[in-house]
GROMACS .gro file of C-alpha atoms in nm:
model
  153
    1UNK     CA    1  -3.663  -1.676   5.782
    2UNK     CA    2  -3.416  -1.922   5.807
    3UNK     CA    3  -3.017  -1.834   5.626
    4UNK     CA    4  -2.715  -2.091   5.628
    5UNK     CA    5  -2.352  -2.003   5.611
    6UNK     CA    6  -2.120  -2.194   5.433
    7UNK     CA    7  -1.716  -2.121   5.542
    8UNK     CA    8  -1.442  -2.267   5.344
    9UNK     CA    9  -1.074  -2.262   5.393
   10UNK     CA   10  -0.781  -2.335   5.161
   11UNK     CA   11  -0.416  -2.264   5.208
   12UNK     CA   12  -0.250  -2.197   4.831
   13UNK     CA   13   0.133  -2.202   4.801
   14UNK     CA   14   0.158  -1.914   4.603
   15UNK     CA   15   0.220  -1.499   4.686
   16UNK     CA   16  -0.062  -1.284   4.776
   17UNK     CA   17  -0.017  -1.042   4.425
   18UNK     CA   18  -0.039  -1.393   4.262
   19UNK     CA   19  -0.367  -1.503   4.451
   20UNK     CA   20  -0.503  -1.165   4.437
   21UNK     CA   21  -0.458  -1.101   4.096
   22UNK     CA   22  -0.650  -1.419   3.957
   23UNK     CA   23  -0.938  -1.375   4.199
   24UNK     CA   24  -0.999  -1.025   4.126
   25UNK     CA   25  -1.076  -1.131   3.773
   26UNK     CA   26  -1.406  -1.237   3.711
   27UNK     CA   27  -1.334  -1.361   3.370
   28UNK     CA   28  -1.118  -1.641   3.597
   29UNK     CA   29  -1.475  -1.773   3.793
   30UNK     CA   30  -1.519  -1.989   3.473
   31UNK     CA   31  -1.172  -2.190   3.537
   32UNK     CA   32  -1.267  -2.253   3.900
   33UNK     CA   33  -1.638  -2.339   3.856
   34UNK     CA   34  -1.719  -2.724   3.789
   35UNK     CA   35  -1.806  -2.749   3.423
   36UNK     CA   36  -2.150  -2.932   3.493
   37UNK     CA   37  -2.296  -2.615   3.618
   38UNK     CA   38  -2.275  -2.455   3.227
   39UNK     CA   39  -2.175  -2.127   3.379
   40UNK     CA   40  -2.077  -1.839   3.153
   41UNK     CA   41  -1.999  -1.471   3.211
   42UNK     CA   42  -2.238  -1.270   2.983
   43UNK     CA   43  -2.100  -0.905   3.125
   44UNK     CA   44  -1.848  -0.693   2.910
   45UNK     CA   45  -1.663  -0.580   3.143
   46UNK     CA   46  -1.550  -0.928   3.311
   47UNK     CA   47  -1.183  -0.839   3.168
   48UNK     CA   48  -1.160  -0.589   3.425
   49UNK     CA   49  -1.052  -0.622   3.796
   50UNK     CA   50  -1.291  -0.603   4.034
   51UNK     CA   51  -1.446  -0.244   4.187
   52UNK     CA   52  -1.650  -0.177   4.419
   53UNK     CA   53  -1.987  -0.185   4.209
   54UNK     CA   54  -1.938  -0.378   3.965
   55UNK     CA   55  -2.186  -0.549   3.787
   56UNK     CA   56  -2.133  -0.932   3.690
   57UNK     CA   57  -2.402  -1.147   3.476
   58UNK     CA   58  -2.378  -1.525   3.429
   59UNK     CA   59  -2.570  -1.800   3.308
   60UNK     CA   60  -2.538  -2.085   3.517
   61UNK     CA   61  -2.735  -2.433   3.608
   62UNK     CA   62  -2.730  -2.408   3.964
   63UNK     CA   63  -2.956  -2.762   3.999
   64UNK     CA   64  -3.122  -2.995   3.760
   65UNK     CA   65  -2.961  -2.833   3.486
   66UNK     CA   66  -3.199  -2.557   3.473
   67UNK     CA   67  -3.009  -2.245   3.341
   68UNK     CA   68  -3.051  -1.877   3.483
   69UNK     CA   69  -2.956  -1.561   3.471
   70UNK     CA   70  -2.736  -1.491   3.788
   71UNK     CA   71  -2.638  -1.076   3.849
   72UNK     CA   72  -2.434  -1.003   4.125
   73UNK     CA   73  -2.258  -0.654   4.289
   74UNK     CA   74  -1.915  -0.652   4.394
   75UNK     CA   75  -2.057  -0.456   4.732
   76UNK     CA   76  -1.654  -0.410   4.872
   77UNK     CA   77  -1.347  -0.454   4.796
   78UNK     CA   78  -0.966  -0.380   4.949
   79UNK     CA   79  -0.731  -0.515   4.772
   80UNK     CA   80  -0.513  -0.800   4.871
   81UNK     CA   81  -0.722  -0.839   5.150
   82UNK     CA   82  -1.157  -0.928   5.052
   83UNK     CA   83  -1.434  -0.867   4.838
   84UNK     CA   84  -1.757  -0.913   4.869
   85UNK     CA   85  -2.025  -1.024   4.618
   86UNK     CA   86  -2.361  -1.025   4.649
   87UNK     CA   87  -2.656  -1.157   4.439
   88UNK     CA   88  -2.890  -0.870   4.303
   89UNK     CA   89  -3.078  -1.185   4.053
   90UNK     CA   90  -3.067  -1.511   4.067
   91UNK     CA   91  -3.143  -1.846   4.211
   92UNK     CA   92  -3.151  -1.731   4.595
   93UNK     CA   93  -3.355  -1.514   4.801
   94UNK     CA   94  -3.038  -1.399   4.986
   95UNK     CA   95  -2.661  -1.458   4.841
   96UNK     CA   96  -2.379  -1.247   5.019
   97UNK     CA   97  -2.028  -1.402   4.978
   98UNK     CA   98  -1.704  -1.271   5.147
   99UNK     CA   99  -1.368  -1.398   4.986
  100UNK     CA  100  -1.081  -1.326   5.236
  101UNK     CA  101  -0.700  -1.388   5.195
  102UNK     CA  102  -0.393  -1.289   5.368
  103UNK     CA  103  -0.033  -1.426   5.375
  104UNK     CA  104   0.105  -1.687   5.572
  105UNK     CA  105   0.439  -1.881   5.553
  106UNK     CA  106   0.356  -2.146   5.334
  107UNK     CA  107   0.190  -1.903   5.083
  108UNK     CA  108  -0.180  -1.767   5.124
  109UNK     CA  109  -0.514  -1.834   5.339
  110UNK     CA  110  -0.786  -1.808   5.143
  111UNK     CA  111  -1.142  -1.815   5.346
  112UNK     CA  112  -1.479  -1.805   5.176
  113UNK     CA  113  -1.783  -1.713   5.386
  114UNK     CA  114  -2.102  -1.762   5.237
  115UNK     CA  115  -2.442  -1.642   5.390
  116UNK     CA  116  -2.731  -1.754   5.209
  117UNK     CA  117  -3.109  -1.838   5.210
  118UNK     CA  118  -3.263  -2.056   4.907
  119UNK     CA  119  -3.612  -1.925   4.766
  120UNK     CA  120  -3.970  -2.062   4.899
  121UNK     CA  121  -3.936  -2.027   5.299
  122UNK     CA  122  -3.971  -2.389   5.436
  123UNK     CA  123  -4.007  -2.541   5.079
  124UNK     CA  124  -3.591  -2.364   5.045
  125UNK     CA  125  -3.504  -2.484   5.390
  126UNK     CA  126  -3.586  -2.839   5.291
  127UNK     CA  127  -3.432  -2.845   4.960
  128UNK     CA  128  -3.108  -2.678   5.138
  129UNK     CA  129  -3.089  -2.977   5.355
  130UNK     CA  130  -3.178  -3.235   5.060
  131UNK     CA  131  -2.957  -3.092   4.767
  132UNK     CA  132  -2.845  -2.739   4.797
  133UNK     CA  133  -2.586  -2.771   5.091
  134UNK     CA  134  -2.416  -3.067   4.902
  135UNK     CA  135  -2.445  -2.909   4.619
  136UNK     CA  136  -2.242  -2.603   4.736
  137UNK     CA  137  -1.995  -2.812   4.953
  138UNK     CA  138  -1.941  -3.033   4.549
  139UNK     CA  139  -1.863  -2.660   4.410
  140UNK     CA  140  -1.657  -2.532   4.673
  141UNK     CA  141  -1.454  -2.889   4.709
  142UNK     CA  142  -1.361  -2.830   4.307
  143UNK     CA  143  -1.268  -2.483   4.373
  144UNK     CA  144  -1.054  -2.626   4.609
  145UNK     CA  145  -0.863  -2.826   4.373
  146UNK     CA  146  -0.932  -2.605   4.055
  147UNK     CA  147  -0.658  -2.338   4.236
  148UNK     CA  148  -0.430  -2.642   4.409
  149UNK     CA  149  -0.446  -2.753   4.000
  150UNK     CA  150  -0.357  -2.371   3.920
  151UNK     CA  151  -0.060  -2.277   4.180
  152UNK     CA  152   0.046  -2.631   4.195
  153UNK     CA  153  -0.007  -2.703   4.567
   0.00000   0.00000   0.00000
C-alpha cells in the first residue's frame, strides 16, 4: 500500500494567540478553503475551539465536483503548538494531517504535514499522480494566500 505526504510551509506576520486562535476554529476552514470545492461545515459544534475528539462533518467536492460527506477527529491537540486531524469518512482510504506553528521573529511558522493514501490501491496511486497531488498542492497554495489575505503579510 502505497501513502504520499504532502508538507507545506508558510511564515504569517502575525502573533501566535492570533494564528492560534483562527486555526483552532473550525468554523474558519470555510474562509481558507478555495470556494470551487463547495465545502461546508454541517457539525454543530464548529463554533467551538478545537479538543481533542472532536467531531467535524463537511460536505465538500474534493474532484469533479462530486460532493461528499467528509468526518474527521481532532486525534491531538496542544495548544499554540499542533493539532492533528484525521479522516474517520470520506474521500481517502488514509487522511492524517498535522498543523504545526511556533513563533519566530517575523511572526509565526506555520507547517502542514499531510500523510495520505487515495482509495482503489493502484487505481488511487495513479489518480494521485494524474489529479490528486495537484489538486492538493491548488488547495494548499490558496490557503497560503487565504491567511497572507487575512494577517496582511
Amino acid at each position: 500500500m502505497k501513502y504520499f505526504q504532502l508538507i507545506k510551509e508558510i511564515e504569517i506576520k502575525a502573533s501566535l494567540v492570533e494564528v492560534w486562535n483562527f486555526i483552532a476554529s473550525p468554523v474558519n476552514l470555510k474562509q481558507i478553503t478555495p470556494p470551487n470545492m463547495g465545502f461546508d461545515i454541517t457539525s454543530e459544534n464548529a463554533n467551538q475551539e478545537m479538543y481533542p475528539g472532536m467531531i467535524i462533518g463537511y460536505t465538500v467536492k474534493p474532484l469533479l465536483g462530486i460532493k461528499t460527506t467528509w468526518l474527521t477527529e481532532i486525534t491531538q491537540v496542544r495548544h499554540h503548538e499542533y493539532f492533528i486531524d484525521e479522516q474517520r469518512i470520506g474521500p481517502y482510504k488514509l487522511w492524517h494531517h498535522e498543523h504545526f506553528i511556533r513563533a519566530t521573529e517575523d511572526g509565526v511558522l506555520m507547517t502542514d504535514i499531510v500523510t495520505y493514501q487515495p482509495p482503489f490501491g493502484f487505481v488511487g496511486t495513479i489518480m494521485n499522480k494524474l489529479v490528486i497531488e495537484k489538486r492538493l498542492a491548488e488547495i494548499f497554495d490558496y490557503r497560503t494566500q487565504a491567511l497572507e489575505k487575512r494577517f496582511g503579510n
